[in-house]
């Protein structure tokens, strides 16, 4: 993913005043959270109301800052600069990952990290931002389904995980040492991929990603 928003985006945003990936499972492998009382649906997922609040929304500039930085995830992680793309490039990237039309996509971003001294322990954060929550919700479901299909191609179906992410919707799965956590935070779709990461690091990484999206959407610098 080629970066088109870098230093200028950081400067602009700086001006603005996970149950771990372990052996847990759920009936549907999906949870949803909000800011008011939660309930359980017939499908086994949990949902919470958020009446009176606006969904999280960020533009391409904000997307850059919403991607995690190594210092916020853990001292053992190192990585390259985050990359953000827009317009046709974002559409192409989203369509490739989700096998869907990705209607309403505004921008896409990615940040990769690896544990210092390790060739196997990796974290990857991918974000797609949309014009509406309905567009984001549809793409999130498509992305989760593609992750399940690709994992199943390895010979075994991925196992569902229960993740307390703090996102509006979450679908999480384990495929051996690899975990995929697909979330929706307002109009933003997030995919956190881990390989070989310890349970505590996965939980922390997921919560960091959700918190950063919410902070940027609220006009707050997540690195303050």
Coordinates of N, CA and C in Angstrom, one line a residue:
X1 N 0.9 -1.2 0.0 CA 0.0 0.0 0.0 C 0.9 1.2 0.0
X2 N 0.8 2.0 -1.0 CA 1.6 3.2 -1.2 C 1.0 4.4 -0.3
X3 N 1.9 5.0 0.4 CA 1.5 6.2 1.2 C 1.3 7.4 0.4
X4 N 0.2 8.1 0.6 CA 0.0 9.4 0.0 C -0.3 10.5 1.0
X5 N -0.4 10.1 2.3 CA -0.7 11.1 3.3 C 0.4 10.8 4.4
X6 N 1.3 11.7 4.6 CA 2.4 11.4 5.6 C 2.6 12.6 6.5
X7 N 3.7 13.3 6.4 CA 4.1 14.3 7.3 C 3.0 15.4 7.5
X8 N 2.4 15.9 6.4 CA 1.4 16.9 6.5 C 0.2 16.4 7.3
X9 N -0.2 15.2 7.2 CA -1.3 14.6 7.9 C -1.0 14.6 9.4
X10 N 0.2 14.2 9.7 CA 0.6 14.1 11.1 C 0.6 15.5 11.8
X11 N 1.1 16.5 11.1 CA 1.1 17.8 11.6 C -0.3 18.4 11.8
X12 N -1.2 18.1 10.9 CA -2.6 18.5 11.0 C -3.3 17.9 12.2
X13 N -3.1 16.6 12.4 CA -3.8 15.9 13.4 C -3.2 16.3 14.8
X14 N -1.9 16.5 14.9 CA -1.3 16.9 16.1 C -1.8 18.3 16.6
X15 N -2.4 19.0 15.7 CA -3.0 20.3 16.1 C -4.3 20.1 16.8
X16 N -4.9 18.9 16.7 CA -6.2 18.6 17.3 C -5.9 18.4 18.8
X17 N -6.9 19.6 19.5 CA -6.9 19.4 21.0 C -7.5 18.1 21.2
X18 N -8.3 -6.2 24.4 CA -8.9 -7.1 23.5 C -9.0 -8.4 24.3
X19 N -10.9 -9.2 25.1 CA -10.4 -10.5 25.5 C -9.3 -10.9 24.6
X20 N -8.2 -11.5 25.1 CA -7.1 -11.8 24.4 C -7.4 -12.8 23.3
X21 N -6.5 -13.0 22.3 CA -6.6 -14.0 21.3 C -6.3 -15.3 21.9
X22 N -7.1 -15.9 22.6 CA -6.8 -17.2 23.3 C -7.8 -18.2 22.9
X23 N -8.3 -19.0 23.8 CA -9.1 -20.2 23.4 C -10.6 -19.9 23.6
X24 N -11.0 -18.6 23.8 CA -12.4 -18.3 24.0 C -13.1 -18.5 22.7
X25 N -14.5 -18.7 22.8 CA -15.3 -18.8 21.6 C -16.7 -18.4 21.9
X26 N -17.5 -18.1 20.9 CA -18.8 -17.7 21.0 C -19.7 -18.3 20.0
X27 N -21.0 -18.3 20.2 CA -21.9 -19.0 19.3 C -21.7 -18.5 17.8
X28 N -21.7 -17.2 17.7 CA -21.6 -16.6 16.3 C -20.3 -16.0 16.0
X29 N -19.4 -15.9 17.0 CA -18.1 -15.3 16.8 C -18.2 -13.9 16.5
X30 N -19.2 -13.2 17.0 CA -19.4 -11.8 16.7 C -20.0 -11.1 17.9
X31 N -19.4 -9.9 18.2 CA -19.9 -9.1 19.3 C -20.1 -7.7 18.8
X32 N -21.0 -6.9 19.5 CA -21.2 -5.5 19.2 C -21.3 -4.8 20.5
X33 N -20.7 -3.6 20.6 CA -20.7 -2.8 21.8 C -21.0 -1.4 21.5
X34 N -21.5 -0.7 22.5 CA -21.9 0.7 22.4 C -21.7 1.4 23.7
X35 N -22.5 2.5 23.9 CA -22.3 3.3 25.1 C -23.4 3.2 26.1
X36 N -24.4 2.3 25.8 CA -25.5 2.1 26.7 C -25.7 0.6 26.9
X37 N -26.7 0.3 27.7 CA -26.9 -1.1 28.2 C -26.9 -2.1 27.1
X38 N -26.1 -3.2 27.3 CA -26.0 -4.3 26.3 C -27.0 -5.4 26.5
X39 N -27.3 -6.1 25.4 CA -28.2 -7.3 25.5 C -27.6 -8.3 24.6
X40 N -28.3 -9.5 24.6 CA -27.8 -10.6 23.8 C -28.9 -10.9 22.8
X41 N -28.5 -11.1 21.5 CA -29.4 -11.3 20.4 C -29.5 -12.8 20.3
X42 N -30.5 -13.2 19.5 CA -30.8 -14.7 19.3 C -29.6 -15.4 18.6
X43 N -28.8 -14.6 17.8 CA -27.7 -15.2 17.1 C -26.5 -15.4 18.0
X44 N -26.6 -15.0 19.3 CA -25.5 -15.2 20.2 C -24.5 -14.0 20.2
X45 N -24.8 -13.0 19.5 CA -23.9 -11.8 19.6 C -24.5 -10.8 20.6
X46 N -23.6 -9.9 21.1 CA -24.1 -9.0 22.0 C -24.2 -7.6 21.4
X47 N -25.2 -6.8 21.7 CA -25.4 -5.5 21.1 C -25.7 -4.5 22.2
X48 N -25.3 -3.3 21.9 CA -25.5 -2.2 22.9 C -26.0 -1.0 22.2
X49 N -26.9 -0.3 22.8 CA -27.4 0.9 22.2 C -26.5 2.1 22.3
X50 N -26.6 3.1 21.4 CA -25.8 4.3 21.5 C -26.7 5.5 21.1
X51 N -28.0 5.5 21.5 CA -28.9 6.5 21.1 C -28.4 7.9 21.5
X52 N -28.5 8.8 20.6 CA -28.2 10.2 20.9 C -26.7 10.5 20.6
X53 N -25.9 9.5 20.1 CA -24.5 9.8 19.8 C -24.3 9.7 18.3
X54 N -23.3 10.4 17.8 CA -23.0 10.3 16.4 C -22.0 9.3 16.2
X55 N -22.0 8.5 15.1 CA -21.0 7.5 14.8 C -19.7 8.1 14.5
X56 N -18.6 7.3 14.9 CA -17.3 7.8 14.6 C -17.0 8.0 13.2
X57 N -16.5 9.1 12.7 CA -16.1 9.3 11.3 C -14.8 10.0 11.2
X58 N -13.9 9.6 10.4 CA -12.7 10.3 10.2 C -12.4 10.3 8.7
X59 N -11.6 11.4 8.3 CA -11.2 11.5 6.9 C -9.8 10.9 6.6
X60 N -9.3 11.0 5.4 CA -8.0 10.4 5.1 C -6.9 10.9 6.0
X61 N -6.9 12.2 6.3 CA -5.9 12.8 7.2 C -6.0 12.2 8.6
X62 N -7.2 12.1 9.1 CA -7.4 11.5 10.4 C -7.0 10.0 10.4
X63 N -7.2 9.3 9.3 CA -6.9 7.9 9.2 C -5.5 7.6 9.5
X64 N -4.6 8.5 9.0 CA -3.2 8.3 9.2 C -2.9 8.3 10.7
X65 N -3.4 9.2 11.4 CA -3.2 9.3 12.9 C -3.9 8.2 13.7
X66 N -5.0 7.7 13.1 CA -5.7 6.6 13.8 C -5.0 5.3 13.8
X67 N -4.0 5.1 12.9 CA -3.3 3.9 12.9 C -2.3 3.9 14.0
X68 N -2.1 2.8 14.7 CA -1.3 2.7 15.9 C 0.2 3.0 15.6
X69 N 0.9 3.5 16.6 CA 2.4 3.6 16.5 C 3.0 2.6 17.5
X70 N 4.3 2.3 17.2 CA 4.9 1.2 18.0 C 4.9 1.5 19.5
X71 N 5.2 2.8 19.8 CA 5.3 3.1 21.2 C 4.0 2.9 22.0
X72 N 2.9 3.0 21.3 CA 1.6 2.8 21.9 C 1.2 1.4 22.0
X73 N 1.9 0.5 21.3 CA 1.5 -0.9 21.3 C 2.4 -1.7 22.3
X74 N 3.8 -1.4 22.2 CA 4.7 -2.1 23.1 C 6.1 -1.8 22.7
X75 N 7.0 -1.8 23.7 CA 8.4 -1.5 23.4 C 9.1 -2.6 22.5
X76 N 8.6 -3.8 22.5 CA 9.2 -4.8 21.7 C 9.0 -4.7 20.2
X77 N 8.0 -3.8 19.8 CA 7.6 -3.8 18.4 C 8.3 -2.7 17.6
X78 N 8.7 -3.0 16.4 CA 9.3 -2.0 15.5 C 8.5 -2.1 14.1
X79 N 8.6 -1.1 13.3 CA 7.9 -1.1 12.0 C 8.2 0.0 11.1
X80 N 7.7 0.0 9.9 CA 7.8 1.1 9.0 C 6.7 2.1 9.2
X81 N 6.8 3.2 8.4 CA 5.8 4.2 8.4 C 4.4 3.7 8.0
X82 N 3.4 4.3 8.6 CA 2.0 3.9 8.1 C 1.8 4.4 6.7
X83 N 0.9 3.8 6.0 CA 0.6 4.2 4.6 C -0.9 4.5 4.5
X84 N -1.3 5.5 3.8 CA -2.7 5.9 3.6 C -2.9 6.2 2.2
X85 N -4.0 5.6 1.6 CA -4.3 5.8 0.2 C -5.8 6.3 0.1
X86 N -6.1 6.9 -1.0 CA -7.4 7.5 -1.2 C -8.0 7.2 -2.6
X87 N -9.3 7.5 -2.8 CA -9.9 7.5 -4.1 C -9.8 6.1 -4.7
X88 N -9.4 6.0 -6.0 CA -9.3 4.8 -6.7 C -8.4 3.8 -6.1
X89 N -7.3 4.2 -5.5 CA -6.4 3.3 -4.9 C -7.0 2.6 -3.7
X90 N -7.7 3.4 -2.9 CA -8.4 2.9 -1.7 C -9.5 1.9 -2.1
X91 N -10.2 2.2 -3.2 CA -11.3 1.3 -3.7 C -10.7 0.0 -4.1
X92 N -9.6 0.1 -4.9 CA -9.0 -1.2 -5.4 C -8.5 -2.0 -4.2
X93 N -7.8 -1.4 -3.2 CA -7.3 -2.2 -2.1 C -8.5 -2.8 -1.3
X94 N -9.5 -2.1 -1.1 CA -10.7 -2.6 -0.3 C -11.3 -3.7 -1.1
X95 N -11.5 -3.5 -2.4 CA -12.2 -4.6 -3.2 C -11.4 -5.9 -3.2
X96 N -10.1 -5.7 -3.2 CA -9.2 -6.9 -3.2 C -9.3 -7.7 -1.9
X97 N -9.4 -7.0 -0.8 CA -9.5 -7.6 0.5 C -10.8 -8.2 0.8
X98 N -11.9 -7.5 0.3 CA -13.2 -7.9 0.7 C -14.0 -8.6 -0.4
X99 N -13.5 -8.6 -1.6 CA -14.3 -9.1 -2.8 C -15.7 -8.5 -2.9
X100 N -15.8 -7.2 -2.6 CA -17.1 -6.5 -2.6 C -16.9 -5.2 -3.3
X101 N -18.0 -4.4 -3.5 CA -17.9 -3.2 -4.2 C -17.3 -2.0 -3.4
X102 N -17.3 -2.2 -2.0 CA -16.7 -1.2 -1.1 C -17.3 0.2 -1.4
X103 N -18.7 0.2 -1.6 CA -19.3 1.5 -1.9 C -19.1 2.5 -0.8
X104 N -18.8 3.7 -1.1 CA -18.7 4.8 -0.1 C -17.3 4.9 0.5
X105 N -16.4 4.1 0.1 CA -15.0 4.2 0.7 C -14.4 5.5 0.5
X106 N -13.8 6.0 1.5 CA -13.1 7.3 1.5 C -11.6 7.2 1.4
X107 N -11.0 6.3 2.2 CA -9.6 6.1 2.3 C -9.3 4.8 2.9
X108 N -8.0 4.3 2.8 CA -7.6 3.1 3.4 C -6.2 3.3 3.9
X109 N -5.9 2.6 5.0 CA -4.6 2.8 5.7 C -4.1 1.5 6.2
X110 N -2.7 1.4 6.3 CA -2.1 0.2 6.9 C -0.9 0.5 7.7
X111 N -0.7 -0.2 8.8 CA 0.5 -0.1 9.6 C 1.0 -1.5 9.9
X112 N 2.2 -1.9 9.7 CA 2.8 -3.2 10.0 C 3.9 -3.1 11.1
X113 N 3.9 -4.0 12.0 CA 4.9 -4.1 13.1 C 5.4 -5.5 13.2
X114 N 6.6 -5.6 13.8 CA 7.1 -7.0 14.1 C 7.8 -6.9 15.4
X115 N 7.9 -8.0 16.1 CA 8.6 -8.0 17.4 C 10.1 -7.9 17.1
X116 N 10.8 -7.1 17.8 CA 12.3 -6.9 17.6 C 13.0 -8.3 17.8
X117 N 13.8 -8.6 16.7 CA 14.5 -9.9 16.8 C 13.7 -11.1 16.4
X118 N 12.5 -10.9 15.9 CA 11.7 -12.1 15.5 C 11.2 -11.9 14.1
X119 N 11.3 -13.0 13.3 CA 10.8 -13.1 12.0 C 9.4 -13.5 11.9
X120 N 8.8 -13.9 13.0 CA 7.4 -14.5 12.9 C 6.4 -13.7 13.7
X121 N 6.7 -13.1 14.8 CA 5.7 -12.3 15.5 C 5.4 -11.0 14.9
X122 N 4.2 -10.9 14.4 CA 3.8 -9.7 13.6 C 2.4 -9.2 14.0
X123 N 2.3 -7.9 13.8 CA 1.0 -7.2 14.0 C 0.7 -6.4 12.7
X124 N -0.5 -6.5 12.2 CA -0.8 -5.6 11.0 C -2.2 -5.0 11.3
X125 N -2.2 -3.7 11.1 CA -3.4 -2.9 11.3 C -3.9 -2.3 10.0
X126 N -5.1 -2.6 9.6 CA -5.7 -2.1 8.4 C -7.0 -1.3 8.7
X127 N -7.1 -0.1 8.1 CA -8.3 0.7 8.3 C -8.9 1.1 7.0
X128 N -10.3 1.0 6.9 CA -11.0 1.6 5.8 C -12.1 2.5 6.3
X129 N -12.2 3.7 5.8 CA -13.2 4.6 6.3 C -14.2 4.9 5.2
X130 N -15.5 5.0 5.6 CA -16.6 5.1 4.7 C -17.4 6.3 5.0
X131 N -18.4 6.6 4.1 CA -19.2 7.8 4.2 C -20.3 7.5 5.2
X132 N -20.8 6.3 5.3 CA -21.9 6.0 6.2 C -21.7 4.7 7.0
X133 N -22.4 4.5 8.1 CA -22.2 3.3 8.9 C -22.7 2.1 8.2
X134 N -23.8 2.2 7.4 CA -24.3 1.1 6.7 C -23.3 0.6 5.7
X135 N -22.6 1.5 5.0 CA -21.5 1.0 4.1 C -20.4 0.3 4.8
X136 N -20.0 0.9 6.0 CA -19.0 0.3 6.8 C -19.4 -1.1 7.3
X137 N -20.7 -1.2 7.7 CA -21.1 -2.5 8.3 C -21.1 -3.6 7.2
X138 N -21.6 -3.2 6.0 CA -21.6 -4.2 4.9 C -20.2 -4.7 4.6
X139 N -19.3 -3.7 4.5 CA -17.9 -4.1 4.1 C -17.3 -4.9 5.2
X140 N -17.6 -4.6 6.4 CA -17.0 -5.3 7.6 C -17.4 -6.8 7.5
X141 N -18.7 -7.1 7.2 CA -19.2 -8.5 7.1 C -18.5 -9.2 5.9
X142 N -18.3 -8.5 4.8 CA -17.6 -9.1 3.6 C -16.2 -9.4 4.0
X143 N -15.5 -8.5 4.7 CA -14.1 -8.7 5.0 C -14.0 -9.9 6.0
X144 N -14.8 -10.0 7.0 CA -14.8 -11.1 7.9 C -15.0 -12.4 7.2
X145 N -15.9 -12.4 6.2 CA -16.2 -13.6 5.5 C -15.0 -14.1 4.6
X146 N -14.3 -13.1 4.0 CA -13.1 -13.4 3.2 C -12.0 -14.0 4.1
X147 N -11.9 -13.4 5.3 CA -10.9 -14.0 6.2 C -11.2 -15.4 6.6
X148 N -12.5 -15.7 6.8 CA -12.8 -17.1 7.2 C -12.5 -18.0 6.0
X149 N -12.9 -17.6 4.8 CA -12.7 -18.4 3.6 C -11.2 -18.7 3.4
X150 N -10.4 -17.6 3.5 CA -8.9 -17.8 3.3 C -8.3 -18.7 4.3
X151 N -8.8 -18.6 5.6 CA -8.2 -19.5 6.6 C -8.6 -20.9 6.4
X152 N -9.9 -21.1 5.9 CA -10.4 -22.5 5.7 C -9.6 -23.1 4.5
X153 N -9.1 -22.3 3.6 CA -8.3 -22.9 2.5 C -7.1 -23.6 3.0
X154 N -6.6 -23.3 4.2 CA -5.4 -24.0 4.7 C -5.7 -25.4 5.2
X155 N -7.0 -25.7 5.2 CA -7.4 -27.1 5.6 C -8.2 -27.2 6.8
X156 N -8.3 -26.2 7.7 CA -9.1 -26.2 8.9 C -9.9 -24.9 9.0
X157 N -11.1 -25.0 9.4 CA -11.9 -23.8 9.6 C -11.4 -23.0 10.8
X158 N -11.4 -21.7 10.7 CA -10.9 -20.9 11.9 C -11.9 -21.0 13.0
X159 N -11.4 -20.9 14.2 CA -12.2 -21.0 15.4 C -12.6 -19.6 15.9
X160 N -13.9 -19.4 16.2 CA -14.4 -18.1 16.6 C -13.9 -17.7 18.0
X161 N -13.6 -16.5 18.2 CA -13.1 -15.9 19.5 C -14.1 -14.9 20.1
X162 N -14.1 -14.8 21.4 CA -14.8 -13.8 22.0 C -13.9 -12.6 22.4
X163 N -14.1 -11.5 21.8 CA -13.2 -10.3 21.9 C -14.0 -9.2 22.5
X164 N -13.6 -8.6 23.6 CA -14.1 -7.4 24.2 C -13.3 -6.2 23.7
X165 N -13.6 -5.8 22.5 CA -12.8 -4.8 21.8 C -13.2 -3.4 22.1
X166 N -14.4 -3.1 22.4 CA -14.9 -1.8 22.5 C -15.4 -1.2 21.2
X167 N -15.4 -2.0 20.2 CA -15.9 -1.5 18.9 C -17.4 -1.7 18.8
X168 N -18.1 -1.1 17.8 CA -19.5 -1.2 17.6 C -19.9 -2.6 17.2
X169 N -19.0 -3.2 16.4 CA -19.2 -4.6 16.0 C -17.9 -5.3 15.9
X170 N -17.8 -6.6 16.2 CA -16.6 -7.3 16.2 C -16.8 -8.8 15.7
X171 N -16.0 -9.2 14.8 CA -15.9 -10.6 14.4 C -14.4 -11.0 14.6
X172 N -14.2 -12.0 15.4 CA -12.8 -12.4 15.7 C -12.7 -13.9 15.5
X173 N -11.5 -14.4 15.0 CA -11.3 -15.8 14.7 C -9.8 -16.1 14.9
X174 N -9.5 -17.3 15.2 CA -8.2 -17.9 15.3 C -7.9 -18.9 14.3
X175 N -6.8 -18.9 13.7 CA -6.3 -19.9 12.7 C -4.9 -20.3 13.1
X176 N -4.8 -21.3 14.0 CA -3.5 -21.6 14.5 C -2.9 -20.5 15.3
X177 N -1.7 -20.1 14.9 CA -1.0 -19.0 15.6 C -1.5 -17.6 15.1
X178 N -2.3 -17.6 14.1 CA -2.8 -16.4 13.5 C -4.2 -16.0 14.0
X179 N -4.4 -14.7 14.2 CA -5.7 -14.2 14.7 C -6.1 -13.1 13.8
X180 N -7.4 -13.0 13.5 CA -8.0 -11.9 12.7 C -9.1 -11.3 13.5
X181 N -9.0 -10.1 13.8 CA -10.1 -9.4 14.5 C -10.6 -8.3 13.5
X182 N -11.8 -8.4 13.0 CA -12.5 -7.5 12.1 C -13.5 -6.7 12.9
X183 N -13.4 -5.4 12.8 CA -14.3 -4.5 13.6 C -14.9 -3.4 12.8
X184 N -16.0 -2.8 13.4 CA -16.5 -1.6 12.9 C -16.6 -0.6 14.0
X185 N -16.0 0.6 13.8 CA -16.1 1.7 14.8 C -16.7 2.8 14.1
X186 N -18.0 3.0 14.2 CA -18.7 4.0 13.5 C -18.7 3.7 12.0
X187 N -18.1 4.6 11.2 CA -18.0 4.5 9.8 C -16.6 3.9 9.4
X188 N -15.8 3.4 10.3 CA -14.5 2.9 10.1 C -14.5 1.4 10.3
X189 N -13.9 0.7 9.3 CA -13.7 -0.8 9.4 C -12.2 -1.0 9.7
X190 N -12.0 -1.9 10.7 CA -10.7 -2.2 11.2 C -10.4 -3.7 11.1
X191 N -9.2 -4.0 10.6 CA -8.8 -5.4 10.6 C -7.4 -5.5 11.3
X192 N -7.4 -6.2 12.5 CA -6.2 -6.4 13.2 C -5.8 -7.8 13.0
X193 N -4.6 -8.0 12.4 CA -4.0 -9.4 12.2 C -2.8 -9.6 13.0
X194 N -2.8 -10.7 13.7 CA -1.6 -11.0 14.5 C -1.1 -12.4 14.1
X195 N 0.2 -12.6 14.2 CA 0.8 -13.9 14.0 C 1.9 -14.1 15.1
X196 N 1.7 -15.1 15.9 CA 2.6 -15.4 16.9 C 2.7 -14.5 18.1
X197 N 1.7 -13.6 18.2 CA 1.7 -12.6 19.3 C 1.1 -13.3 20.6
X198 N 1.6 -12.9 21.7 CA 1.1 -13.4 23.0 C -0.3 -12.8 23.2
X199 N -1.1 -13.6 24.0 CA -2.5 -13.2 24.2 C -2.6 -11.7 24.7
X200 N -1.8 -11.4 25.6 CA -1.8 -10.0 26.2 C -1.5 -8.9 25.2
X201 N -0.6 -9.2 24.2 CA -0.3 -8.3 23.2 C -1.5 -8.1 22.2
X202 N -2.2 -9.2 21.9 CA -3.3 -9.1 21.0 C -4.4 -8.3 21.6
X203 N -4.7 -8.6 22.9 CA -5.8 -7.8 23.5 C -5.4 -6.3 23.6
X204 N -4.2 -6.0 23.9 CA -3.8 -4.6 24.0 C -3.8 -4.0 22.6
X205 N -3.3 -4.7 21.6 CA -3.3 -4.1 20.2 C -4.7 -3.7 19.7
X206 N -5.7 -4.6 20.0 CA -7.1 -4.4 19.5 C -7.6 -3.2 20.2
X207 N -7.5 -3.1 21.5 CA -8.0 -2.0 22.3 C -7.3 -0.6 21.9
X208 N -6.0 -0.7 21.6 CA -5.3 0.5 21.2 C -5.9 1.0 19.8
X209 N -6.1 0.1 18.9 CA -6.7 0.5 17.6 C -8.1 1.1 17.8
X210 N -8.9 0.5 18.5 CA -10.3 1.1 18.7 C -10.2 2.5 19.4
X211 N -9.4 2.6 20.4 CA -9.3 3.8 21.1 C -8.7 5.0 20.2
X212 N -7.8 4.6 19.4 CA -7.2 5.7 18.5 C -8.2 6.2 17.5
X213 N -9.0 5.3 16.9 CA -10.1 5.7 16.0 C -11.1 6.6 16.7
X214 N -11.5 6.2 17.9 CA -12.5 7.0 18.6 C -11.9 8.4 19.0
X215 N -10.6 8.4 19.4 CA -10.0 9.7 19.7 C -9.9 10.6 18.6
X216 N -9.5 10.1 17.4 CA -9.3 11.0 16.2 C -10.7 11.5 15.8
X217 N -11.7 10.6 15.8 CA -13.1 11.0 15.5 C -13.6 12.1 16.4
X218 N -13.1 12.1 17.6 CA -13.6 13.1 18.6 C -12.7 14.4 18.5
X219 N -11.7 14.4 17.6 CA -10.9 15.6 17.4 C -9.8 15.6 18.5
X220 N -9.4 14.5 19.0 CA -8.4 14.4 20.1 C -7.1 13.7 19.5
X221 N -6.0 14.3 19.7 CA -4.7 13.7 19.3 C -4.5 12.5 20.2
X222 N -4.4 11.3 19.6 CA -4.3 10.0 20.3 C -2.9 9.9 20.9
X223 N -1.9 10.7 20.5 CA -0.5 10.6 21.0 C -0.2 11.7 22.1
X224 N -1.2 12.4 22.5 CA -1.0 13.5 23.4 C -0.5 12.9 24.8

